[in-house]
């Protein structure tokens, strides 16, 4: 349109009140209009509502196109109602504002609603805070997501996360028995005995700990013992977690004994870590534990050197991997290994191990294969530390592209023309290659269990279960496909380790739904899966379901244990926690079956399950004879055995509580005997003065107070002597 052309005015709809239309005069369309105001007319009616000046042109067009209402509404009355509603809304809003300003300020609970945290407290176990699912993240509030105990948070994969829920009723019965005046005195002896055992354990551990810092020394055990330890390591851990190049390591090891030259400090640290790992499977009672702990502390001092740049290489990564395994074997801060794996994986990435050698400058086959082997071990240690510690893996498939190692024997890597052997031929790397194939499925399960943003839905649980079972079937087929004519078959130790690892993840993915499955048939598959995998993990440790023997202190001898049984008895970490979790799940399943029985006569216990619980009691004694200072594990399995036996006999709640307290008393008495034996063997005689030989029946509150002061004094003396050494 040209600028000179006049603009057309939009015609406004001819809307007039009844009076103006009848008199045929112009209406200003107000409410009331000016004509009605001058004529003092009480009613100003419109057939169509007037258009307010502030309304848009679109609204005017809509109102113009609307049909004329058949019934007229008094506009003045309607406007009055609108004003009253507006006034009331403003009054309500002002009242709410005054209430909010006058209310006391409270801390925000939007992030952690109080209703999502359940407190479980008992004198025998302490205080636990159970965190339920957050519906805002799509999680079910009936599922336990994590557990806080002693300022530490454990995710769903940690065995303690479910144990508190499952034994809650046992703890409540014991606490109730302690509050009963007629039985309070006997119950208090149990709690006092627990306190005394803890004090003795602190004394023993303070004596075992070497001074810090602990610089590496050239001292080594005699050659015959060192040879046996090196063989133990190579046939156990190294056969699953590839870290060393065995021919190179053996050459350096033999050179130590034939030359008088000064030993390279880096290789010496590496060798001592190998000896420390093997010490846990050297004999039944872990007689080399003090030496193993010292070797671990020496390696920790070596790694703590702030001048790291000049030594950051492949050998440093090997030492770090060995250090993590040795800490779990010798129980040196084994529950903190998850923290150290973060440093390991970042150091490896700093060296480029997370990138496949195909994307790096050309190197020898030896360098490329050691690169891939070490990265495979690093991510495996990271995943197992996450499951063991109940923490997120902090690793994803997008963080690396390093391929699995080739199927080479170590002696092949000396030639650049070496060709990988077929998959049906067993090599020194075959087991680690097979395990690596299941890594994606196991990583997904770990993230599902321990990432706080995971929905934790049952549908995803079933999908993860299906994926892992598919990988498990492939793993079994690969192990069975080895041709005996081309090489040896996998060892019994390797097969049992792989079986325990796979079943630990299968059990873990269903564990969150195990407790709901005890009352809700919708999760019945999870209940069956947890129980089946728990049995498999136990039978991987003790393949024959029969009595595994009694303690040598009872006058008889135990059968010779194999490498895997020694690993889960003398050592700590992933494998031992899997065995402990299997016991707990089996005991809870037995308890539930007895509680579900609605017959007239008590149901007899399954002999195979009862045999496992009896074996578990013997196994817990083995652990303490091998140097375990925490008596709670032994008390726990004894309580589970007494509880299932009491339910099978149909005992009432009062009798069952008394039976549990007596079982705790007997277990603590047995544990105290083993701890006092440790004191006699490991604590110098001058530091044992005043400890005496006490039993739980002799304890009184006054004696307990004296006992605490005596032990505190002994601990201070030990620590001061260690400080003087420094």
PDB file of N, CA and C in Angstrom, residues 298-340:
ATOM      1  N   UNK A 298      55.600 -50.769  52.807  1.00  0.00           N
ATOM      2  CA  UNK A 298      56.777 -50.295  52.079  1.00  0.00           C
ATOM      3  C   UNK A 298      56.387 -49.825  50.678  1.00  0.00           C
ATOM      4  N   UNK A 299      55.533 -50.584  50.016  1.00  0.00           N
ATOM      5  CA  UNK A 299      55.079 -50.184  48.679  1.00  0.00           C
ATOM      6  C   UNK A 299      54.255 -48.905  48.738  1.00  0.00           C
ATOM      7  N   UNK A 300      53.462 -48.751  49.795  1.00  0.00           N
ATOM      8  CA  UNK A 300      52.660 -47.535  49.947  1.00  0.00           C
ATOM      9  C   UNK A 300      53.567 -46.323  50.132  1.00  0.00           C
ATOM     10  N   UNK A 301      54.651 -46.485  50.880  1.00  0.00           N
ATOM     11  CA  UNK A 301      55.613 -45.395  51.039  1.00  0.00           C
ATOM     12  C   UNK A 301      56.272 -45.060  49.707  1.00  0.00           C
ATOM     13  N   UNK A 302      56.601 -46.083  48.926  1.00  0.00           N
ATOM     14  CA  UNK A 302      57.211 -45.878  47.610  1.00  0.00           C
ATOM     15  C   UNK A 302      56.268 -45.114  46.680  1.00  0.00           C
ATOM     16  N   UNK A 303      54.986 -45.473  46.671  1.00  0.00           N
ATOM     17  CA  UNK A 303      54.023 -44.812  45.796  1.00  0.00           C
ATOM     18  C   UNK A 303      53.662 -43.412  46.267  1.00  0.00           C
ATOM     19  N   UNK A 304      53.862 -43.143  47.556  1.00  0.00           N
ATOM     20  CA  UNK A 304      53.491 -41.836  48.100  1.00  0.00           C
ATOM     21  C   UNK A 304      54.532 -40.762  47.813  1.00  0.00           C
ATOM     22  N   UNK A 305      55.617 -41.113  47.159  1.00  0.00           N
ATOM     23  CA  UNK A 305      56.657 -40.130  46.832  1.00  0.00           C
ATOM     24  C   UNK A 305      56.058 -39.036  45.946  1.00  0.00           C
ATOM     25  N   UNK A 306      56.141 -37.759  46.358  1.00  0.00           N
ATOM     26  CA  UNK A 306      55.523 -36.701  45.544  1.00  0.00           C
ATOM     27  C   UNK A 306      56.222 -36.472  44.213  1.00  0.00           C
ATOM     28  N   UNK A 307      57.482 -36.880  44.100  1.00  0.00           N
ATOM     29  CA  UNK A 307      58.217 -36.711  42.845  1.00  0.00           C
ATOM     30  C   UNK A 307      57.927 -37.920  41.949  1.00  0.00           C
ATOM     31  N   UNK A 308      56.767 -37.871  41.320  1.00  0.00           N
ATOM     32  CA  UNK A 308      56.248 -39.038  40.597  1.00  0.00           C
ATOM     33  C   UNK A 308      56.598 -39.005  39.120  1.00  0.00           C
ATOM     34  N   UNK A 309      56.868 -37.841  38.569  1.00  0.00           N
ATOM     35  CA  UNK A 309      56.971 -37.700  37.124  1.00  0.00           C
ATOM     36  C   UNK A 309      58.039 -38.610  36.519  1.00  0.00           C
ATOM     37  N   UNK A 310      59.193 -38.706  37.169  1.00  0.00           N
ATOM     38  CA  UNK A 310      60.301 -39.455  36.589  1.00  0.00           C
ATOM     39  C   UNK A 310      60.082 -40.969  36.658  1.00  0.00           C
ATOM     40  N   UNK A 311      59.133 -41.432  37.455  1.00  0.00           N
ATOM     41  CA  UNK A 311      58.904 -42.867  37.594  1.00  0.00           C
ATOM     42  C   UNK A 311      57.543 -43.300  37.058  1.00  0.00           C
ATOM     43  N   UNK A 312      56.787 -42.397  36.449  1.00  0.00           N
ATOM     44  CA  UNK A 312      55.469 -42.732  35.938  1.00  0.00           C
ATOM     45  C   UNK A 312      55.626 -43.476  34.616  1.00  0.00           C
ATOM     46  N   UNK A 313      55.579 -44.787  34.677  1.00  0.00           N
ATOM     47  CA  UNK A 313      55.747 -45.628  33.496  1.00  0.00           C
ATOM     48  C   UNK A 313      54.960 -46.917  33.694  1.00  0.00           C
ATOM     49  N   UNK A 314      55.164 -47.876  32.784  1.00  0.00           N
ATOM     50  CA  UNK A 314      54.423 -49.138  32.853  1.00  0.00           C
ATOM     51  C   UNK A 314      54.728 -49.890  34.140  1.00  0.00           C
ATOM     52  N   UNK A 315      55.970 -49.870  34.590  1.00  0.00           N
ATOM     53  CA  UNK A 315      56.311 -50.576  35.822  1.00  0.00           C
ATOM     54  C   UNK A 315      55.608 -49.952  37.021  1.00  0.00           C
ATOM     55  N   UNK A 316      55.427 -48.633  37.008  1.00  0.00           N
ATOM     56  CA  UNK A 316      54.674 -47.975  38.073  1.00  0.00           C
ATOM     57  C   UNK A 316      53.222 -48.469  38.082  1.00  0.00           C
ATOM     58  N   UNK A 317      52.611 -48.598  36.914  1.00  0.00           N
ATOM     59  CA  UNK A 317      51.233 -49.100  36.829  1.00  0.00           C
ATOM     60  C   UNK A 317      51.164 -50.536  37.323  1.00  0.00           C
ATOM     61  N   UNK A 318      52.154 -51.339  36.999  1.00  0.00           N
ATOM     62  CA  UNK A 318      52.178 -52.721  37.494  1.00  0.00           C
ATOM     63  C   UNK A 318      52.233 -52.749  39.019  1.00  0.00           C
ATOM     64  N   UNK A 319      53.089 -51.906  39.595  1.00  0.00           N
ATOM     65  CA  UNK A 319      53.198 -51.859  41.058  1.00  0.00           C
ATOM     66  C   UNK A 319      51.877 -51.416  41.672  1.00  0.00           C
ATOM     67  N   UNK A 320      51.200 -50.453  41.058  1.00  0.00           N
ATOM     68  CA  UNK A 320      49.941 -49.962  41.608  1.00  0.00           C
ATOM     69  C   UNK A 320      48.872 -51.062  41.577  1.00  0.00           C
ATOM     70  N   UNK A 321      48.808 -51.820  40.492  1.00  0.00           N
ATOM     71  CA  UNK A 321      47.842 -52.928  40.418  1.00  0.00           C
ATOM     72  C   UNK A 321      48.142 -53.983  41.476  1.00  0.00           C
ATOM     73  N   UNK A 322      49.418 -54.327  41.621  1.00  0.00           N
ATOM     74  CA  UNK A 322      49.798 -55.298  42.642  1.00  0.00           C
ATOM     75  C   UNK A 322      49.484 -54.782  44.037  1.00  0.00           C
ATOM     76  N   UNK A 323      49.674 -53.482  44.245  1.00  0.00           N
ATOM     77  CA  UNK A 323      49.415 -52.899  45.556  1.00  0.00           C
ATOM     78  C   UNK A 323      47.941 -53.044  45.933  1.00  0.00           C
ATOM     79  N   UNK A 324      47.032 -52.823  44.997  1.00  0.00           N
ATOM     80  CA  UNK A 324      45.610 -52.949  45.301  1.00  0.00           C
ATOM     81  C   UNK A 324      45.245 -54.387  45.652  1.00  0.00           C
ATOM     82  N   UNK A 325      45.799 -55.342  44.937  1.00  0.00           N
ATOM     83  CA  UNK A 325      45.544 -56.750  45.263  1.00  0.00           C
ATOM     84  C   UNK A 325      46.174 -57.124  46.602  1.00  0.00           C
ATOM     85  N   UNK A 326      47.377 -56.607  46.878  1.00  0.00           N
ATOM     86  CA  UNK A 326      48.052 -56.942  48.128  1.00  0.00           C
ATOM     87  C   UNK A 326      47.330 -56.342  49.327  1.00  0.00           C
ATOM     88  N   UNK A 327      46.789 -55.150  49.192  1.00  0.00           N
ATOM     89  CA  UNK A 327      46.049 -54.537  50.301  1.00  0.00           C
ATOM     90  C   UNK A 327      44.836 -55.376  50.676  1.00  0.00           C
ATOM     91  N   UNK A 328      44.191 -55.970  49.699  1.00  0.00           N
ATOM     92  CA  UNK A 328      43.048 -56.828  49.996  1.00  0.00           C
ATOM     93  C   UNK A 328      43.497 -58.166  50.578  1.00  0.00           C
ATOM     94  N   UNK A 329      44.594 -58.697  50.112  1.00  0.00           N
ATOM     95  CA  UNK A 329      45.085 -59.973  50.638  1.00  0.00           C
ATOM     96  C   UNK A 329      45.548 -59.848  52.081  1.00  0.00           C
ATOM     97  N   UNK A 330      46.273 -58.768  52.385  1.00  0.00           N
ATOM     98  CA  UNK A 330      46.841 -58.591  53.725  1.00  0.00           C
ATOM     99  C   UNK A 330      45.955 -57.763  54.640  1.00  0.00           C
ATOM    100  N   UNK A 331      44.776 -57.339  54.174  1.00  0.00           N
ATOM    101  CA  UNK A 331      43.836 -56.553  54.977  1.00  0.00           C
ATOM    102  C   UNK A 331      44.483 -55.258  55.476  1.00  0.00           C
ATOM    103  N   UNK A 332      45.074 -54.510  54.555  1.00  0.00           N
ATOM    104  CA  UNK A 332      45.648 -53.201  54.868  1.00  0.00           C
ATOM    105  C   UNK A 332      44.780 -52.153  54.175  1.00  0.00           C
ATOM    106  N   UNK A 333      43.812 -51.610  54.915  1.00  0.00           N
ATOM    107  CA  UNK A 333      42.914 -50.631  54.312  1.00  0.00           C
ATOM    108  C   UNK A 333      42.147 -51.188  53.137  1.00  0.00           C
ATOM    109  N   UNK A 334      41.733 -52.450  53.237  1.00  0.00           N
ATOM    110  CA  UNK A 334      41.065 -53.087  52.095  1.00  0.00           C
ATOM    111  C   UNK A 334      39.719 -52.465  51.773  1.00  0.00           C
ATOM    112  N   UNK A 335      39.065 -51.863  52.780  1.00  0.00           N
ATOM    113  CA  UNK A 335      37.774 -51.242  52.529  1.00  0.00           C
ATOM    114  C   UNK A 335      37.902 -49.871  51.876  1.00  0.00           C
ATOM    115  N   UNK A 336      39.133 -49.386  51.690  1.00  0.00           N
ATOM    116  CA  UNK A 336      39.366 -48.100  51.040  1.00  0.00           C
ATOM    117  C   UNK A 336      39.953 -48.260  49.634  1.00  0.00           C
ATOM    118  N   UNK A 337      39.961 -49.471  49.116  1.00  0.00           N
ATOM    119  CA  UNK A 337      40.582 -49.720  47.816  1.00  0.00           C
ATOM    120  C   UNK A 337      39.869 -48.949  46.709  1.00  0.00           C
ATOM    121  N   UNK A 338      38.565 -48.744  46.846  1.00  0.00           N
ATOM    122  CA  UNK A 338      37.823 -48.006  45.820  1.00  0.00           C
ATOM    123  C   UNK A 338      38.415 -46.613  45.602  1.00  0.00           C
ATOM    124  N   UNK A 339      38.858 -45.965  46.667  1.00  0.00           N
ATOM    125  CA  UNK A 339      39.444 -44.629  46.542  1.00  0.00           C
ATOM    126  C   UNK A 339      40.733 -44.688  45.723  1.00  0.00           C
ATOM    127  N   UNK A 340      41.539 -45.707  45.977  1.00  0.00           N
ATOM    128  CA  UNK A 340      42.829 -45.814  45.285  1.00  0.00           C
ATOM    129  C   UNK A 340      42.673 -46.193  43.820  1.00  0.00           C
TER     130      UNK A 340
END
